[in-house]
């Protein structure tokens, strides 16, 4: 089991029974997510949610005079809420208050990393801002259905995210419309370069291409008085000088940096990063190889999941990744990684490890956001209908069919899915899984597409068979 980072504060004897119960609940939740022989059932998840809320109420009664205390009870409680949140998504209750918990936790991590990195795209902030507004709506809708303690906690955490988001937006507020695309391009190049640095074989040609793009951007930015540092001396001296100057400029960031300073610093970081990665060629210092391998494995597994999400993701599986990443993230000191002997990582290792850590949190964020509000029990049907809709849309885009007979396979499949419904509902055993509306809407869209294609081909066939005299025109004389 991957436990959460341990908070080493003495446990109040009154809280021991609570800790024992929460550990038992967490074990049940883990067993629930690990059992792939059956679907996760709504009643099981809701029952465990009620048990956790019961312990929260007891905890609040004990801590009337020490609200800010944090010990192992809190870390295990966080585990339980994270698992329940992901389980709510697994059963299709994505828009319910408990499901918000995991999203907000991941978003907070992501925002912290964006603020630490100093450089991010306005599109990153737009996406997060829109999702936080949706979370607010879900909480408002569930205020009469869920525990006030949970809603208060979630409202506070969303508030923290909104506060960080506001600071990040302020940092970009000085960008003018003509500079924003150039800034976006520099952010994109920096991230792409970091990705190149984690390939199994270092892509020299690709890095050279990014270097050329940077030089072009530098020329475009010169009229604005923006340029990278000019350095002299050997290659090693240039890298050292660039790194030193960059660290000095980043050590004292302005609360809301002006556009010139922001872009200039980003441009320098890109040039420095090109120089560093071309020198290192993907080689990580042995002291940090284990951390690198662990983060690389997590990143690769999450990327694979993002490609096959519709068919292979059980949202509760994300918890293991979250826990591993949290342990690595919280082991950093003042933002840096340290080896077994307590020595800090050099700039190259630090930036490479941070890229993998941030990329992994970003992938989890996107997996959560793109999770469909459909129960795991209905996903096979939902995925089939999604594929059918794509096929029908493609057929329509390519000009339709030449004969109604070509639509028979689609019609047969749609009818077979429609016939699975009992009293208009898709049943799994005696349960009516969540996501009925989404599946039914998708089924109706498919039927509508098939009907449009059939009508088009029948109209076309009818027009071809209409005699010329009936169409109101006389045949031309021979």
Short mmCIF file of C-alpha atoms in Angstrom, two decimals:
data_model
loop_
_atom_site.label_atom_id
_atom_site.label_comp_id
_atom_site.label_asym_id
_atom_site.label_seq_id
_atom_site.Cartn_x
_atom_site.Cartn_y
_atom_site.Cartn_z
CA UNK A 1 0.00 0.00 0.00
CA UNK A 2 1.24 3.48 -0.83
CA UNK A 3 0.65 5.54 2.28
CA UNK A 4 0.41 9.29 2.45
CA UNK A 5 3.30 11.37 3.75
CA UNK A 6 3.28 10.94 7.52
CA UNK A 7 2.67 13.91 9.79
CA UNK A 8 4.72 13.24 12.94
CA UNK A 9 2.61 14.95 15.61
CA UNK A 10 1.62 13.03 18.78
CA UNK A 11 -1.85 11.55 18.55
CA UNK A 12 -4.48 12.52 21.10
CA UNK A 13 -5.59 9.27 22.85
CA UNK A 14 -9.20 10.28 22.17
CA UNK A 15 -8.47 10.17 18.43
CA UNK A 16 -7.02 6.64 18.39
CA UNK A 17 -10.41 4.88 17.93
CA UNK A 18 -11.14 7.32 15.11
CA UNK A 19 -7.82 6.56 13.43
CA UNK A 20 -8.53 2.80 13.66
CA UNK A 21 -11.93 3.25 12.03
CA UNK A 22 -10.53 5.47 9.26
CA UNK A 23 -7.76 2.95 8.55
CA UNK A 24 -10.40 0.21 8.26
CA UNK A 25 -12.47 2.40 5.89
CA UNK A 26 -9.40 3.16 3.77
CA UNK A 27 -8.65 -0.57 3.52
CA UNK A 28 -12.21 -1.23 2.33
CA UNK A 29 -11.91 1.53 -0.26
CA UNK A 30 -8.61 0.11 -1.50
CA UNK A 31 -10.09 -3.37 -1.79
CA UNK A 32 -13.05 -1.89 -3.65
CA UNK A 33 -10.81 -0.23 -6.23
CA UNK A 34 -8.56 -3.27 -6.61
CA UNK A 35 -11.39 -5.72 -7.31
CA UNK A 36 -11.62 -5.67 -11.11
CA UNK A 37 -13.88 -8.73 -11.24
CA UNK A 38 -16.99 -6.59 -10.77
CA UNK A 39 -18.14 -3.00 -11.17
CA UNK A 40 -17.89 -0.54 -8.29
CA UNK A 41 -21.42 -0.26 -6.89
CA UNK A 42 -22.99 3.04 -5.87
CA UNK A 43 -24.39 1.72 -2.61
CA UNK A 44 -20.94 0.54 -1.46
CA UNK A 45 -19.33 3.91 -2.16
CA UNK A 46 -22.13 5.93 -0.54
CA UNK A 47 -22.08 3.69 2.54
CA UNK A 48 -18.33 4.26 3.01
CA UNK A 49 -18.78 8.00 2.41
CA UNK A 50 -21.36 8.11 5.23
CA UNK A 51 -18.93 6.31 7.54
CA UNK A 52 -16.16 8.83 6.81
CA UNK A 53 -18.47 11.81 7.39
CA UNK A 54 -19.49 10.25 10.73
CA UNK A 55 -15.81 10.23 11.80
CA UNK A 56 -15.39 13.85 10.66
CA UNK A 57 -18.26 14.90 12.90
CA UNK A 58 -16.70 13.08 15.87
CA UNK A 59 -13.32 14.67 15.11
CA UNK A 60 -14.84 18.15 15.02
CA UNK A 61 -16.38 17.58 18.46
CA UNK A 62 -13.00 16.53 19.91
CA UNK A 63 -11.07 19.41 18.30
CA UNK A 64 -13.27 22.29 19.34
CA UNK A 65 -10.23 24.06 20.84
CA UNK A 66 -7.55 22.87 18.37
CA UNK A 67 -9.00 23.28 14.88
CA UNK A 68 -5.61 23.71 13.19
CA UNK A 69 -4.01 20.50 14.47
CA UNK A 70 -2.70 18.08 11.84
CA UNK A 71 -1.66 14.52 12.67
CA UNK A 72 -1.98 11.04 11.18
CA UNK A 73 -5.76 11.11 11.54
CA UNK A 74 -5.83 13.99 9.05
CA UNK A 75 -3.57 12.27 6.50
CA UNK A 76 -5.63 9.06 6.60
CA UNK A 77 -8.83 11.12 6.45
CA UNK A 78 -7.45 12.85 3.34
CA UNK A 79 -6.74 9.41 1.82
CA UNK A 80 -10.33 8.34 2.49
CA UNK A 81 -11.79 11.48 0.91
CA UNK A 82 -9.46 11.17 -2.08
CA UNK A 83 -10.50 7.56 -2.66
CA UNK A 84 -14.19 8.31 -2.14
CA UNK A 85 -13.91 11.27 -4.52
CA UNK A 86 -12.40 9.10 -7.25
CA UNK A 87 -14.92 6.35 -6.48
CA UNK A 88 -17.77 8.84 -6.99
CA UNK A 89 -16.33 9.50 -10.44
CA UNK A 90 -16.05 5.77 -11.10
CA UNK A 91 -19.78 5.34 -10.45
CA UNK A 92 -20.61 8.33 -12.68
CA UNK A 93 -21.34 10.92 -9.99
CA UNK A 94 -18.71 13.35 -11.34
CA UNK A 95 -20.85 16.41 -10.65
CA UNK A 96 -21.57 15.59 -7.01
CA UNK A 97 -19.80 17.40 -4.14
CA UNK A 98 -17.65 14.44 -2.94
CA UNK A 99 -16.21 14.03 -6.46
CA UNK A 100 -14.89 17.61 -6.27
CA UNK A 101 -12.40 16.70 -3.49
CA UNK A 102 -9.84 14.92 -5.68
CA UNK A 103 -10.07 17.52 -8.43
CA UNK A 104 -9.45 20.40 -6.01
CA UNK A 105 -6.49 18.60 -4.38
CA UNK A 106 -4.86 17.98 -7.76
CA UNK A 107 -5.62 21.52 -8.93
CA UNK A 108 -3.98 22.98 -5.81
CA UNK A 109 -0.81 20.97 -6.53
CA UNK A 110 -0.85 22.08 -10.16
CA UNK A 111 -1.34 25.75 -9.29
CA UNK A 112 1.47 25.61 -6.72
CA UNK A 113 3.79 24.25 -9.38
CA UNK A 114 2.72 26.85 -11.95
CA UNK A 115 3.45 29.60 -9.43
CA UNK A 116 6.80 28.04 -8.59
CA UNK A 117 7.71 27.68 -12.28
CA UNK A 118 6.87 31.38 -12.97
CA UNK A 119 6.04 30.56 -16.60
CA UNK A 120 2.73 29.16 -17.83
CA UNK A 121 0.25 29.69 -20.61
CA UNK A 122 -2.91 31.83 -20.26
CA UNK A 123 -4.76 28.78 -21.61
CA UNK A 124 -3.66 26.81 -18.52
CA UNK A 125 -5.31 29.40 -16.30
CA UNK A 126 -8.48 29.63 -18.42
CA UNK A 127 -9.07 25.88 -18.15
CA UNK A 128 -8.49 25.80 -14.39
CA UNK A 129 -10.66 28.87 -13.82
CA UNK A 130 -13.57 27.38 -15.77
CA UNK A 131 -13.36 24.09 -13.86
CA UNK A 132 -13.26 25.84 -10.47
CA UNK A 133 -16.44 27.70 -11.39
CA UNK A 134 -18.06 24.35 -12.23
CA UNK A 135 -16.99 23.01 -8.82
CA UNK A 136 -18.69 25.97 -7.16
CA UNK A 137 -21.92 25.06 -8.98
CA UNK A 138 -21.70 21.43 -7.87
CA UNK A 139 -21.29 22.47 -4.23
CA UNK A 140 -24.21 24.88 -4.43
CA UNK A 141 -26.38 22.17 -5.95
CA UNK A 142 -25.42 19.69 -3.24
CA UNK A 143 -25.77 21.94 -0.19
CA UNK A 144 -28.95 20.14 0.94
CA UNK A 145 -27.61 16.65 0.21
CA UNK A 146 -24.12 16.51 1.67
CA UNK A 147 -22.37 17.09 4.97
CA UNK A 148 -21.91 20.80 5.86
CA UNK A 149 -18.40 19.90 7.11
CA UNK A 150 -17.43 18.55 3.68
CA UNK A 151 -18.94 21.52 1.86
CA UNK A 152 -17.17 23.99 4.18
CA UNK A 153 -13.85 22.22 3.61
CA UNK A 154 -14.29 22.15 -0.17
CA UNK A 155 -15.37 25.78 -0.31
CA UNK A 156 -12.24 26.78 1.62
CA UNK A 157 -9.98 24.73 -0.65
CA UNK A 158 -11.57 26.14 -3.80
CA UNK A 159 -11.05 29.59 -2.29
CA UNK A 160 -7.32 28.88 -1.87
CA UNK A 161 -7.11 27.74 -5.51
CA UNK A 162 -8.93 30.87 -6.69
CA UNK A 163 -6.53 33.05 -4.70
CA UNK A 164 -3.46 31.43 -6.33
CA UNK A 165 -5.16 31.62 -9.72
CA UNK A 166 -5.71 35.35 -9.21
CA UNK A 167 -2.01 35.89 -8.52
CA UNK A 168 -1.04 33.91 -11.61
CA UNK A 169 -3.45 35.88 -13.79
CA UNK A 170 -2.04 39.14 -12.39
CA UNK A 171 1.48 38.08 -13.42
CA UNK A 172 0.32 37.81 -17.05
CA UNK A 173 -1.87 40.91 -17.00
CA UNK A 174 0.87 43.15 -18.47
CA UNK A 175 1.22 41.06 -21.63
CA UNK A 176 0.02 43.03 -24.66
CA UNK A 177 -1.93 41.32 -27.48
CA UNK A 178 1.10 41.39 -29.78
CA UNK A 179 3.43 39.92 -27.13
CA UNK A 180 1.09 37.20 -25.84
CA UNK A 181 1.57 34.83 -28.84
CA UNK A 182 5.37 35.16 -28.53
CA UNK A 183 5.18 34.47 -24.80
CA UNK A 184 2.97 31.42 -25.44
CA UNK A 185 5.47 30.13 -28.00
CA UNK A 186 8.34 30.47 -25.51
CA UNK A 187 6.38 28.55 -22.86
CA UNK A 188 5.60 25.83 -25.40
CA UNK A 189 9.27 25.56 -26.45
CA UNK A 190 10.45 25.36 -22.83
CA UNK A 191 8.05 22.50 -22.12
CA UNK A 192 8.97 20.72 -25.36
CA UNK A 193 12.67 20.99 -24.56
CA UNK A 194 12.04 19.50 -21.13
CA UNK A 195 10.18 16.64 -22.79
CA UNK A 196 13.08 16.05 -25.22
CA UNK A 197 15.36 15.70 -22.25
CA UNK A 198 13.43 12.64 -20.97
CA UNK A 199 13.47 10.60 -24.20
CA UNK A 200 15.19 7.22 -24.31
CA UNK A 201 17.44 8.64 -27.04
CA UNK A 202 18.34 12.31 -26.90
CA UNK A 203 16.87 14.07 -30.02
CA UNK A 204 19.70 16.38 -31.06
CA UNK A 205 18.05 17.45 -34.34
CA UNK A 206 14.78 18.34 -32.62
CA UNK A 207 16.62 20.41 -30.00
CA UNK A 208 18.55 22.21 -32.77
CA UNK A 209 15.23 23.02 -34.44
CA UNK A 210 13.92 24.53 -31.17
CA UNK A 211 17.15 26.53 -30.89
CA UNK A 212 16.53 28.00 -34.35
CA UNK A 213 12.99 28.90 -33.33
CA UNK A 214 14.37 30.64 -30.23
CA UNK A 215 16.81 32.66 -32.33
CA UNK A 216 13.97 33.72 -34.63
CA UNK A 217 11.85 34.73 -31.65
CA UNK A 218 14.77 36.68 -30.20
CA UNK A 219 15.03 38.68 -33.42
CA UNK A 220 11.28 39.34 -33.37
CA UNK A 221 11.56 40.55 -29.76
CA UNK A 222 14.50 42.89 -30.30
CA UNK A 223 12.28 45.83 -31.39
CA UNK A 224 10.64 45.55 -27.95
CA UNK A 225 14.04 45.82 -26.24
CA UNK A 226 13.90 42.16 -25.21
CA UNK A 227 16.97 39.96 -25.62
CA UNK A 228 18.89 37.20 -23.86
CA UNK A 229 22.09 37.83 -21.91
CA UNK A 230 25.21 38.14 -24.04
CA UNK A 231 27.94 35.90 -22.65
CA UNK A 232 31.62 35.42 -23.39
CA UNK A 233 34.16 32.68 -22.72
CA UNK A 234 34.06 28.90 -23.04
CA UNK A 235 30.87 26.83 -23.34
CA UNK A 236 31.04 25.83 -19.66
CA UNK A 237 31.61 29.45 -18.60
CA UNK A 238 28.67 30.59 -20.72
CA UNK A 239 26.36 28.05 -19.13
CA UNK A 240 27.56 28.94 -15.63
CA UNK A 241 27.15 32.66 -16.30
CA UNK A 242 23.66 32.21 -17.75
CA UNK A 243 22.60 30.00 -14.85
CA UNK A 244 23.93 32.46 -12.26
CA UNK A 245 22.22 35.46 -13.84
CA UNK A 246 18.97 33.54 -14.26
CA UNK A 247 18.98 32.42 -10.63
CA UNK A 248 19.60 36.00 -9.49
CA UNK A 249 16.67 37.30 -11.57
CA UNK A 250 14.38 34.50 -10.36
CA UNK A 251 15.36 34.96 -6.71
CA UNK A 252 13.66 38.37 -6.57
CA UNK A 253 10.57 38.15 -8.81
CA UNK A 254 8.25 41.12 -8.99
CA UNK A 255 4.73 40.53 -7.59
CA UNK A 256 3.34 41.37 -11.03
CA UNK A 257 6.32 41.46 -13.41
CA UNK A 258 6.13 43.75 -16.42
CA UNK A 259 5.86 42.05 -19.81
CA UNK A 260 9.42 42.92 -20.83
CA UNK A 261 10.98 41.40 -17.72
CA UNK A 262 8.72 38.35 -17.88
CA UNK A 263 9.49 37.51 -21.51
CA UNK A 264 13.17 38.36 -21.24
CA UNK A 265 13.63 35.99 -18.30
CA UNK A 266 11.73 33.26 -20.14
CA UNK A 267 13.87 33.75 -23.24
CA UNK A 268 17.04 33.43 -21.15
CA UNK A 269 15.76 30.30 -19.47
CA UNK A 270 15.10 28.71 -22.86
CA UNK A 271 18.61 29.44 -24.13
CA UNK A 272 20.11 28.19 -20.87
CA UNK A 273 18.05 25.01 -21.03
CA UNK A 274 19.14 24.30 -24.61
CA UNK A 275 22.77 24.68 -23.60
CA UNK A 276 22.37 22.47 -20.53
CA UNK A 277 20.49 19.61 -22.15
CA UNK A 278 22.82 19.52 -25.17
CA UNK A 279 25.72 19.21 -22.76
CA UNK A 280 24.09 16.55 -20.55
CA UNK A 281 22.46 14.53 -23.38
CA UNK A 282 19.84 13.08 -21.00
CA UNK A 283 22.38 11.82 -18.41
CA UNK A 284 21.13 12.14 -14.83
CA UNK A 285 23.50 12.19 -11.85
CA UNK A 286 23.56 8.71 -10.20
CA UNK A 287 22.40 10.17 -6.86
CA UNK A 288 19.07 11.16 -8.45
CA UNK A 289 18.64 8.26 -10.88
CA UNK A 290 16.16 6.39 -8.67
CA UNK A 291 13.89 9.44 -8.31
CA UNK A 292 14.16 10.09 -12.04
CA UNK A 293 13.27 6.47 -12.91
CA UNK A 294 10.29 6.52 -10.56
CA UNK A 295 8.93 9.79 -11.97
CA UNK A 296 9.56 8.69 -15.55
CA UNK A 297 7.64 5.44 -14.96
CA UNK A 298 4.70 7.34 -13.45
CA UNK A 299 4.67 9.84 -16.32
CA UNK A 300 4.76 7.08 -18.94
CA UNK A 301 1.94 5.11 -17.29
CA UNK A 302 -0.23 8.22 -17.05
CA UNK A 303 0.42 9.09 -20.70
CA UNK A 304 -0.60 5.56 -21.69
CA UNK A 305 -3.76 5.91 -19.60
CA UNK A 306 -4.57 9.21 -21.31
CA UNK A 307 -4.47 7.45 -24.70
CA UNK A 308 -6.71 4.55 -23.62
CA UNK A 309 -8.78 6.37 -20.98
CA UNK A 310 -12.22 5.51 -22.33
CA UNK A 311 -11.47 1.79 -22.32
CA UNK A 312 -9.07 1.17 -19.45
CA UNK A 313 -9.31 3.87 -16.76
CA UNK A 314 -10.93 3.21 -13.42
CA UNK A 315 -10.64 6.63 -11.77
CA UNK A 316 -9.73 5.13 -8.38
CA UNK A 317 -6.51 3.87 -10.00
CA UNK A 318 -5.29 7.47 -10.04
CA UNK A 319 -4.99 7.43 -6.25
CA UNK A 320 -1.80 5.33 -6.32
CA UNK A 321 -0.20 7.83 -8.69
CA UNK A 322 -1.34 10.78 -6.55
CA UNK A 323 0.14 9.26 -3.40
CA UNK A 324 3.51 8.49 -5.01
CA UNK A 325 3.76 11.97 -6.51
CA UNK A 326 2.75 13.63 -3.23
CA UNK A 327 5.47 11.76 -1.34
CA UNK A 328 8.12 12.87 -3.85
CA UNK A 329 6.80 16.44 -3.95
CA UNK A 330 6.66 16.82 -0.17
CA UNK A 331 10.18 15.40 0.24
CA UNK A 332 11.58 18.52 -1.50
CA UNK A 333 13.18 21.21 0.67
CA UNK A 334 12.79 24.84 -0.43
CA UNK A 335 11.67 23.53 -3.79
CA UNK A 336 14.76 21.40 -4.46
CA UNK A 337 15.45 17.67 -4.47
CA UNK A 338 18.07 16.18 -2.14
CA UNK A 339 20.02 12.94 -2.45
CA UNK A 340 20.48 10.30 0.26
CA UNK A 341 23.41 12.28 1.71
CA UNK A 342 21.40 15.49 1.96
CA UNK A 343 23.05 17.21 -1.02
CA UNK A 344 20.81 19.40 -3.23
CA UNK A 345 20.34 18.64 -6.92
CA UNK A 346 22.17 20.70 -9.52
CA UNK A 347 20.09 22.91 -11.82
CA UNK A 348 19.93 20.28 -14.59
CA UNK A 349 18.66 17.46 -12.32
CA UNK A 350 16.33 19.79 -10.45
CA UNK A 351 14.64 21.08 -13.62
CA UNK A 352 14.39 17.62 -15.18
CA UNK A 353 12.80 16.08 -12.08
CA UNK A 354 10.45 19.06 -11.70
CA UNK A 355 9.32 18.70 -15.31
CA UNK A 356 8.40 15.04 -14.77
CA UNK A 357 6.65 15.83 -11.48
CA UNK A 358 4.63 18.69 -12.96
CA UNK A 359 3.82 16.78 -16.13
CA UNK A 360 2.47 13.89 -14.06
CA UNK A 361 0.22 16.17 -11.99
CA UNK A 362 -0.96 17.79 -15.23
CA UNK A 363 -1.85 14.39 -16.71
CA UNK A 364 -3.84 13.45 -13.60
CA UNK A 365 -5.66 16.79 -13.81
CA UNK A 366 -6.63 16.18 -17.45
CA UNK A 367 -7.68 12.58 -16.75
CA UNK A 368 -9.99 13.80 -13.98
CA UNK A 369 -11.40 16.67 -16.05
CA UNK A 370 -12.05 14.47 -19.10
CA UNK A 371 -13.66 11.67 -17.08
CA UNK A 372 -17.18 11.06 -18.40
CA UNK A 373 -20.09 11.29 -15.91
CA UNK A 374 -21.02 7.69 -16.66
CA UNK A 375 -20.84 4.76 -14.28
CA UNK A 376 -18.12 2.20 -14.88
CA UNK A 377 -20.95 -0.33 -15.34
CA UNK A 378 -22.27 1.60 -18.38
CA UNK A 379 -18.90 2.50 -19.91
CA UNK A 380 -18.80 -0.48 -22.34
CA UNK A 381 -22.12 0.68 -23.85
CA UNK A 382 -21.09 4.34 -23.75
CA UNK A 383 -17.78 3.59 -25.49
CA UNK A 384 -19.51 1.54 -28.21
CA UNK A 385 -21.94 4.38 -28.87
CA UNK A 386 -19.10 6.92 -28.93
CA UNK A 387 -17.34 4.82 -31.58
CA UNK A 388 -20.57 4.43 -33.58
CA UNK A 389 -21.18 8.19 -33.50
CA UNK A 390 -17.66 8.87 -34.76
CA UNK A 391 -18.14 6.37 -37.60
CA UNK A 392 -21.50 7.85 -38.63
CA UNK A 393 -20.11 11.39 -38.48
CA UNK A 394 -17.19 10.33 -40.66
CA UNK A 395 -19.54 8.68 -43.19
CA UNK A 396 -21.63 11.89 -43.33
CA UNK A 397 -18.50 14.04 -43.73
CA UNK A 398 -17.37 11.89 -46.68
CA UNK A 399 -20.65 12.39 -48.55
CA UNK A 400 -22.93 9.77 -47.04
CA UNK A 401 -23.80 6.30 -48.35
CA UNK A 402 -24.78 5.19 -51.82
CA UNK A 403 -27.46 2.75 -50.63
CA UNK A 404 -29.59 2.30 -47.47
CA UNK A 405 -28.15 -1.22 -47.28
CA UNK A 406 -24.80 0.24 -46.21
CA UNK A 407 -26.45 1.47 -43.02
CA UNK A 408 -27.65 -2.00 -41.96
CA UNK A 409 -24.62 -2.79 -39.73
CA UNK A 410 -25.02 0.51 -37.88
CA UNK A 411 -28.78 0.10 -37.51
CA UNK A 412 -28.44 -3.47 -36.25
CA UNK A 413 -25.91 -2.43 -33.61
CA UNK A 414 -28.00 0.56 -32.51
CA UNK A 415 -31.13 -1.57 -32.25
CA UNK A 416 -29.30 -4.23 -30.24
CA UNK A 417 -28.14 -1.56 -27.76
CA UNK A 418 -31.61 0.01 -27.65
CA UNK A 419 -33.14 -3.39 -26.90
CA UNK A 420 -30.91 -3.71 -23.82
CA UNK A 421 -33.02 -1.07 -22.07
CA UNK A 422 -35.68 -2.12 -19.56
CA UNK A 423 -38.44 0.45 -19.14
CA UNK A 424 -36.15 2.95 -20.82
CA UNK A 425 -33.23 2.28 -18.45
CA UNK A 426 -29.94 0.45 -18.91
CA UNK A 427 -29.82 -2.03 -16.04
CA UNK A 428 -26.84 -3.90 -14.56
CA UNK A 429 -28.34 -6.63 -12.42
CA UNK A 430 -30.92 -4.92 -10.25
CA UNK A 431 -29.04 -1.60 -10.30
CA UNK A 432 -29.74 1.49 -12.41
CA UNK A 433 -26.20 2.88 -12.77
CA UNK A 434 -25.53 6.62 -13.02
CA UNK A 435 -25.04 8.13 -16.45
CA UNK A 436 -28.39 7.07 -17.96
CA UNK A 437 -28.93 10.53 -19.44
CA UNK A 438 -25.51 10.64 -21.13
CA UNK A 439 -25.89 7.17 -22.64
CA UNK A 440 -29.47 7.80 -23.80
CA UNK A 441 -28.51 11.13 -25.37
CA UNK A 442 -25.62 9.47 -27.21
CA UNK A 443 -27.93 6.70 -28.45
CA UNK A 444 -30.44 9.27 -29.74
CA UNK A 445 -27.65 11.19 -31.54
CA UNK A 446 -26.59 7.97 -33.29
CA UNK A 447 -30.16 7.18 -34.35
CA UNK A 448 -30.57 10.73 -35.64
CA UNK A 449 -27.33 10.54 -37.66
CA UNK A 450 -28.37 7.19 -39.16
CA UNK A 451 -31.82 8.60 -40.01
CA UNK A 452 -30.28 11.66 -41.72
CA UNK A 453 -27.98 9.45 -43.79
CA UNK A 454 -30.88 7.19 -44.80
CA UNK A 455 -33.10 10.17 -45.70
CA UNK A 456 -30.32 11.73 -47.79
CA UNK A 457 -29.71 8.57 -49.82
CA UNK A 458 -33.46 7.95 -50.32
CA UNK A 459 -34.01 11.55 -51.48
CA UNK A 460 -31.08 11.24 -53.84
CA UNK A 461 -32.39 7.93 -55.21
CA UNK A 462 -35.90 9.38 -55.62
CA UNK A 463 -34.56 12.39 -57.53
CA UNK A 464 -32.59 10.14 -59.89
CA UNK A 465 -35.72 8.08 -60.69
CA UNK A 466 -38.05 11.08 -61.33
CA UNK A 467 -38.94 11.32 -65.09
CA UNK A 468 -37.83 14.49 -66.81
CA UNK A 469 -41.46 15.41 -67.71
CA UNK A 470 -42.47 15.24 -64.04
CA UNK A 471 -39.66 17.52 -63.11
CA UNK A 472 -41.18 20.31 -65.27
CA UNK A 473 -38.64 20.23 -68.12
CA UNK A 474 -39.00 19.00 -71.69
CA UNK A 475 -36.39 16.68 -73.21
CA UNK A 476 -34.16 18.31 -75.77
CA UNK A 477 -34.99 17.57 -79.38
CA UNK A 478 -32.60 15.31 -81.20
#
